mmCIF file of C-alpha atoms in Angstrom:
data_model
loop_
_atom_site.group_PDB
_atom_site.id
_atom_site.type_symbol
_atom_site.label_atom_id
_atom_site.label_comp_id
_atom_site.label_asym_id
_atom_site.label_seq_id
_atom_site.Cartn_x
_atom_site.Cartn_y
_atom_site.Cartn_z
ATOM 1 C CA MET V 1 -27.268 5.345 -5.896
ATOM 2 C CA THR V 2 -26.079 7.401 -2.934
ATOM 3 C CA GLY V 3 -25.187 6.390 0.586
ATOM 4 C CA GLY V 4 -24.251 7.674 4.017
ATOM 5 C CA ALA V 5 -20.912 7.932 5.744
ATOM 6 C CA GLY V 6 -19.973 4.280 5.270
ATOM 7 C CA ARG V 7 -17.246 3.288 2.838
ATOM 8 C CA ALA V 8 -16.775 0.170 0.737
ATOM 9 C CA ALA V 9 -13.572 -1.243 -0.731
ATOM 10 C CA LEU V 10 -14.520 -3.618 -3.519
ATOM 11 C CA PHE V 11 -11.939 -6.081 -4.815
ATOM 12 C CA ASP V 12 -11.627 -8.370 -7.775
ATOM 13 C CA ILE V 13 -9.657 -11.487 -6.776
ATOM 14 C CA ASP V 14 -7.818 -13.172 -9.677
ATOM 15 C CA GLY V 15 -4.833 -11.021 -10.627
ATOM 16 C CA THR V 16 -5.743 -8.424 -8.011
ATOM 17 C CA LEU V 17 -5.374 -10.262 -4.694
ATOM 18 C CA THR V 18 -4.067 -13.597 -6.001
ATOM 19 C CA ASP V 19 -1.368 -14.295 -8.593
ATOM 20 C CA THR V 20 -3.589 -16.574 -10.639
ATOM 21 C CA ASN V 21 -4.256 -14.955 -14.015
ATOM 22 C CA HIS V 22 -1.581 -16.913 -15.827
ATOM 23 C CA LEU V 23 -2.831 -20.157 -14.312
ATOM 24 C CA HIS V 24 -6.193 -19.342 -15.881
ATOM 25 C CA VAL V 25 -4.505 -18.581 -19.188
ATOM 26 C CA VAL V 26 -2.776 -21.968 -19.264
ATOM 27 C CA CYS V 27 -5.929 -23.831 -18.216
ATOM 28 C CA TRP V 28 -8.157 -22.063 -20.757
ATOM 29 C CA TRP V 29 -5.515 -22.576 -23.469
ATOM 30 C CA GLU V 30 -5.291 -26.287 -22.721
ATOM 31 C CA ALA V 31 -9.080 -26.708 -22.553
ATOM 32 C CA LEU V 32 -9.398 -24.954 -25.901
ATOM 33 C CA ARG V 33 -6.589 -27.069 -27.369
ATOM 34 C CA GLN V 34 -8.273 -30.270 -26.234
ATOM 35 C CA SER V 35 -11.397 -29.134 -28.059
ATOM 36 C CA GLY V 36 -9.486 -28.443 -31.259
ATOM 37 C CA HIS V 37 -9.122 -24.667 -30.963
ATOM 38 C CA ARG V 38 -5.724 -23.016 -31.375
ATOM 39 C CA VAL V 39 -5.959 -19.669 -29.593
ATOM 40 C CA PRO V 40 -2.837 -17.597 -28.850
ATOM 41 C CA MET V 41 -2.096 -17.309 -25.144
ATOM 42 C CA GLY V 42 -1.897 -13.527 -25.485
ATOM 43 C CA ALA V 43 -5.512 -13.436 -26.655
ATOM 44 C CA VAL V 44 -6.564 -15.696 -23.791
ATOM 45 C CA HIS V 45 -4.749 -13.448 -21.314
ATOM 46 C CA ARG V 46 -6.560 -10.339 -22.525
ATOM 47 C CA ALA V 47 -9.896 -12.148 -22.142
ATOM 48 C CA VAL V 48 -9.257 -13.311 -18.563
ATOM 49 C CA GLY V 49 -11.589 -11.487 -16.210
ATOM 50 C CA LEU V 50 -14.671 -12.180 -18.279
ATOM 51 C CA PRO V 51 -17.126 -14.845 -17.070
ATOM 52 C CA GLY V 52 -16.464 -18.205 -18.726
ATOM 53 C CA ASP V 53 -19.302 -18.021 -21.263
ATOM 54 C CA ASP V 54 -18.364 -14.471 -22.234
ATOM 55 C CA LEU V 55 -14.665 -15.362 -22.433
ATOM 56 C CA LEU V 56 -15.363 -18.168 -24.879
ATOM 57 C CA ALA V 57 -17.695 -15.997 -26.960
ATOM 58 C CA HIS V 58 -15.033 -13.272 -27.008
ATOM 59 C CA LEU V 59 -12.335 -15.708 -28.176
ATOM 60 C CA LEU V 60 -14.324 -17.974 -30.487
ATOM 61 C CA GLY V 61 -17.389 -16.039 -31.565
ATOM 62 C CA PRO V 62 -20.742 -17.838 -31.899
ATOM 63 C CA GLY V 63 -20.518 -21.558 -31.360
ATOM 64 C CA ASP V 64 -22.002 -24.798 -30.142
ATOM 65 C CA GLU V 65 -23.322 -24.483 -26.594
ATOM 66 C CA GLU V 66 -22.529 -28.093 -25.697
ATOM 67 C CA GLU V 67 -18.920 -27.658 -26.825
ATOM 68 C CA ARG V 68 -18.610 -24.436 -24.818
ATOM 69 C CA GLU V 69 -19.869 -26.214 -21.707
ATOM 70 C CA TRP V 70 -17.268 -28.948 -22.270
ATOM 71 C CA ILE V 71 -14.464 -26.375 -22.605
ATOM 72 C CA ALA V 72 -15.575 -24.536 -19.464
ATOM 73 C CA THR V 73 -15.742 -27.805 -17.535
ATOM 74 C CA ALA V 74 -12.286 -28.799 -18.763
ATOM 75 C CA HIS V 75 -10.915 -25.431 -17.660
ATOM 76 C CA GLY V 76 -12.434 -25.915 -14.221
ATOM 77 C CA VAL V 77 -10.975 -29.395 -13.843
ATOM 78 C CA LEU V 78 -7.520 -28.229 -14.909
ATOM 79 C CA TYR V 79 -7.594 -25.178 -12.652
ATOM 80 C CA ALA V 80 -8.755 -27.245 -9.675
ATOM 81 C CA THR V 81 -5.399 -29.049 -9.679
ATOM 82 C CA TYR V 82 -3.890 -25.799 -8.317
ATOM 83 C CA TYR V 83 -6.393 -25.244 -5.482
ATOM 84 C CA ASP V 84 -3.991 -26.353 -2.766
ATOM 85 C CA ARG V 85 -1.257 -23.925 -3.821
ATOM 86 C CA LEU V 86 -2.889 -20.801 -5.231
ATOM 87 C CA PRO V 87 -0.571 -17.868 -4.433
ATOM 88 C CA ALA V 88 -1.778 -14.669 -2.814
ATOM 89 C CA LEU V 89 -0.109 -11.494 -4.038
ATOM 90 C CA ASP V 90 2.253 -9.701 -1.680
ATOM 91 C CA GLY V 91 0.368 -7.442 0.698
ATOM 92 C CA ALA V 92 -3.117 -8.728 -0.169
ATOM 93 C CA ALA V 93 -4.111 -9.781 3.353
ATOM 94 C CA ASP V 94 -2.393 -6.744 4.901
ATOM 95 C CA LEU V 95 -4.311 -4.401 2.591
ATOM 96 C CA LEU V 96 -7.698 -5.935 3.386
ATOM 97 C CA ARG V 97 -7.021 -5.900 7.133
ATOM 98 C CA ARG V 98 -5.818 -2.301 7.050
ATOM 99 C CA LEU V 99 -8.954 -1.169 5.235
ATOM 100 C CA ALA V 100 -11.240 -3.149 7.548
ATOM 101 C CA GLY V 101 -9.422 -1.677 10.538
ATOM 102 C CA ASP V 102 -10.001 1.799 9.123
ATOM 103 C CA GLY V 103 -13.727 1.160 8.931
ATOM 104 C CA TRP V 104 -14.124 0.134 5.298
ATOM 105 C CA GLU V 105 -16.586 -2.582 4.312
ATOM 106 C CA VAL V 106 -14.446 -5.001 2.278
ATOM 107 C CA VAL V 107 -16.363 -6.912 -0.404
ATOM 108 C CA LEU V 108 -14.916 -9.357 -2.936
ATOM 109 C CA VAL V 109 -16.335 -9.162 -6.466
ATOM 110 C CA THR V 110 -15.494 -12.204 -8.560
ATOM 111 C CA SER V 111 -16.771 -14.532 -11.256
ATOM 112 C CA ALA V 112 -15.344 -17.457 -9.275
ATOM 113 C CA SER V 113 -17.765 -19.499 -7.198
ATOM 114 C CA GLY V 114 -18.065 -22.660 -5.129
ATOM 115 C CA ALA V 115 -14.869 -24.579 -4.434
ATOM 116 C CA GLN V 116 -12.829 -22.197 -6.576
ATOM 117 C CA LEU V 117 -13.870 -19.184 -4.526
ATOM 118 C CA ASP V 118 -13.215 -21.116 -1.316
ATOM 119 C CA ALA V 119 -9.687 -21.913 -2.528
ATOM 120 C CA LEU V 120 -9.034 -18.271 -3.427
ATOM 121 C CA ARG V 121 -10.217 -17.072 -0.019
ATOM 122 C CA ARG V 122 -7.969 -19.601 1.692
ATOM 123 C CA ALA V 123 -5.054 -18.351 -0.385
ATOM 124 C CA ILE V 124 -5.676 -14.754 0.665
ATOM 125 C CA GLY V 125 -6.110 -15.772 4.299
ATOM 126 C CA ALA V 126 -7.992 -12.670 5.433
ATOM 127 C CA ASP V 127 -11.610 -13.762 5.917
ATOM 128 C CA ASP V 128 -11.585 -11.866 9.223
ATOM 129 C CA ALA V 129 -11.344 -8.621 7.224
ATOM 130 C CA ILE V 130 -13.942 -9.454 4.559
ATOM 131 C CA THR V 131 -17.515 -8.255 5.009
ATOM 132 C CA ALA V 132 -19.019 -10.199 2.112
ATOM 133 C CA TRP V 133 -18.453 -11.458 -1.399
ATOM 134 C CA THR V 134 -20.427 -11.701 -4.600
ATOM 135 C CA SER V 135 -19.772 -14.472 -7.106
ATOM 136 C CA ALA V 136 -21.032 -15.829 -10.409
ATOM 137 C CA ASP V 137 -23.835 -17.527 -8.475
ATOM 138 C CA ASP V 138 -25.253 -14.171 -7.384
ATOM 139 C CA VAL V 139 -25.601 -12.330 -10.695
ATOM 140 C CA GLU V 140 -26.942 -12.917 -14.183
ATOM 141 C CA ARG V 141 -24.286 -10.847 -15.963
ATOM 142 C CA GLY V 142 -20.612 -10.575 -15.089
ATOM 143 C CA LYS V 143 -18.075 -7.811 -15.587
ATOM 144 C CA PRO V 144 -17.835 -5.581 -17.598
ATOM 145 C CA HIS V 145 -21.560 -5.306 -16.839
ATOM 146 C CA PRO V 146 -22.001 -3.340 -13.585
ATOM 147 C CA GLU V 147 -24.362 -5.894 -11.997
ATOM 148 C CA PRO V 148 -21.644 -7.525 -9.829
ATOM 149 C CA LEU V 149 -20.653 -4.123 -8.460
ATOM 150 C CA HIS V 150 -24.256 -3.134 -7.821
ATOM 151 C CA GLN V 151 -24.634 -6.396 -5.900
ATOM 152 C CA ALA V 152 -21.487 -5.650 -3.906
ATOM 153 C CA LEU V 153 -22.671 -2.143 -3.048
ATOM 154 C CA GLY V 154 -25.903 -3.601 -1.731
ATOM 155 C CA LEU V 155 -23.999 -6.063 0.430
ATOM 156 C CA ALA V 156 -21.841 -3.243 1.798
ATOM 157 C CA GLY V 157 -24.813 -0.957 2.371
ATOM 158 C CA VAL V 158 -23.244 2.043 0.655
ATOM 159 C CA GLY V 159 -23.793 4.057 -2.492
ATOM 160 C CA ALA V 160 -21.549 4.152 -5.524
ATOM 161 C CA ASP V 161 -20.214 7.531 -4.433
ATOM 162 C CA ARG V 162 -18.812 5.890 -1.276
ATOM 163 C CA ALA V 163 -16.940 3.007 -2.886
ATOM 164 C CA VAL V 164 -13.589 2.233 -4.496
ATOM 165 C CA PHE V 165 -13.153 -0.773 -6.764
ATOM 166 C CA VAL V 166 -9.731 -2.384 -7.253
ATOM 167 C CA GLY V 167 -9.157 -4.623 -10.266
ATOM 168 C CA ASP V 168 -6.553 -5.747 -12.756
ATOM 169 C CA THR V 169 -8.344 -5.974 -16.104
ATOM 170 C CA VAL V 170 -10.011 -3.625 -18.558
ATOM 171 C CA TRP V 171 -13.241 -5.517 -17.825
ATOM 172 C CA ASP V 172 -12.959 -4.504 -14.157
ATOM 173 C CA MET V 173 -12.382 -0.859 -15.025
ATOM 174 C CA ARG V 174 -15.254 -0.753 -17.513
ATOM 175 C CA ALA V 175 -17.588 -2.289 -14.927
ATOM 176 C CA GLY V 176 -16.444 0.330 -12.413
ATOM 177 C CA VAL V 177 -17.165 3.163 -14.826
ATOM 178 C CA ARG V 178 -20.642 1.816 -15.532
ATOM 179 C CA ALA V 179 -21.358 1.365 -11.813
ATOM 180 C CA GLY V 180 -20.176 4.889 -10.996
ATOM 181 C CA VAL V 181 -17.564 3.843 -8.407
ATOM 182 C CA ALA V 182 -13.999 5.112 -8.059
ATOM 183 C CA ARG V 183 -11.511 2.834 -9.805
ATOM 184 C CA VAL V 184 -8.009 1.642 -8.957
ATOM 185 C CA GLY V 185 -6.069 -0.576 -11.348
ATOM 186 C CA VAL V 186 -3.217 -2.934 -10.468
ATOM 187 C CA LEU V 187 -0.547 -4.284 -12.812
ATOM 188 C CA SER V 188 -0.277 -7.639 -11.032
ATOM 189 C CA GLY V 189 -2.600 -9.292 -13.551
ATOM 190 C CA GLY V 190 -0.320 -8.460 -16.461
ATOM 191 C CA ILE V 191 -2.416 -5.804 -18.213
ATOM 192 C CA PRO V 192 -0.495 -2.609 -19.134
ATOM 193 C CA ALA V 193 -1.154 0.608 -17.240
ATOM 194 C CA GLY V 194 -2.153 2.409 -20.436
ATOM 195 C CA ASP V 195 -4.884 -0.121 -21.148
ATOM 196 C CA LEU V 196 -6.208 0.127 -17.591
ATOM 197 C CA ARG V 197 -6.245 3.926 -17.702
ATOM 198 C CA ALA V 198 -7.946 3.930 -21.102
ATOM 199 C CA ALA V 199 -10.649 1.670 -19.638
ATOM 200 C CA GLY V 200 -11.244 4.042 -16.712
ATOM 201 C CA ALA V 201 -8.636 3.492 -13.985
ATOM 202 C CA GLU V 202 -8.130 6.691 -11.974
ATOM 203 C CA ALA V 203 -4.914 5.421 -10.394
ATOM 204 C CA VAL V 204 -2.662 2.449 -11.182
ATOM 205 C CA TYR V 205 -0.386 0.589 -8.771
ATOM 206 C CA GLU V 206 1.959 -2.384 -9.115
ATOM 207 C CA GLY V 207 -0.079 -4.594 -6.775
ATOM 208 C CA PRO V 208 -1.730 -4.838 -3.345
ATOM 209 C CA ARG V 209 1.404 -3.847 -1.410
ATOM 210 C CA ASP V 210 1.677 -0.622 -3.393
ATOM 211 C CA VAL V 211 -2.047 0.108 -2.978
ATOM 212 C CA LEU V 212 -1.511 -0.249 0.774
ATOM 213 C CA THR V 213 1.461 2.106 0.709
ATOM 214 C CA GLY V 214 -0.516 4.631 -1.343
ATOM 215 C CA LEU V 215 -3.727 4.708 0.701
ATOM 216 C CA GLY V 216 -2.982 8.275 1.714
ATOM 217 C CA THR V 217 -3.416 9.476 -1.864
ATOM 218 C CA GLY V 218 -5.737 8.785 -4.773
ATOM 219 C CA PRO V 219 -9.296 7.418 -4.701
ATOM 220 C CA PHE V 220 -9.081 5.883 -1.213
ATOM 221 C CA ALA V 221 -7.931 9.178 0.317
ATOM 222 C CA ARG V 222 -10.860 11.019 -1.285
ATOM 223 C CA LEU V 223 -13.384 9.118 0.850
ATOM 224 C CA PRO V 224 -12.945 10.161 4.491
ATOM 225 C CA SER V 225 -14.894 8.245 7.114
ATOM 226 C CA SER V 226 -16.988 11.294 7.941
ATOM 227 C CA GLY V 227 -18.513 11.247 4.495
ATOM 228 C CA GLY V 228 -17.350 14.780 3.958
#
């Protein structure tokens, strides 16, 4: 897919714009524990970023669909207790507003949906800078499949060659590779830089504040507004 002179900045949310990955780890761990599964938190952490069904399949292998639905529901109930205090990462809102001010179409790409997505957007506090978002409700397959990014590109009205995707997991980077977009990794989700680079990250930063500081170099700097 190719596009014109427009530019799109695509962002994962959990671990990328909000400091929520470890909340997910604890909630998934507890939901699994309540269902009789003892899964190390490190394994849960490495699976965060996958859609719920895929995360459970990754951690548990084939299993009973009814049990998996119960675990996913339990995770959602546990995580919802944090909705009123989800923390944005330093510089998240500033980064989105700077990009929007520079003419970028800012699109959120997340497996969150409904009330959870609403809570995350409130935490970021930069809806004025966001063009659109795509959630689990909008796609059949989540990251690392490229479908969410293809959806986001359509919402932004640009081609893959005119987009940069920022994420914090190997699943994000693999989806970016498959979608053909430029890829920026952040360490704020707790995944090591080496893992992100091995999965396809072209540049790695500590978090949103450092991405903002580094906009003059790397993938963002390679996409001038003229399309040249």
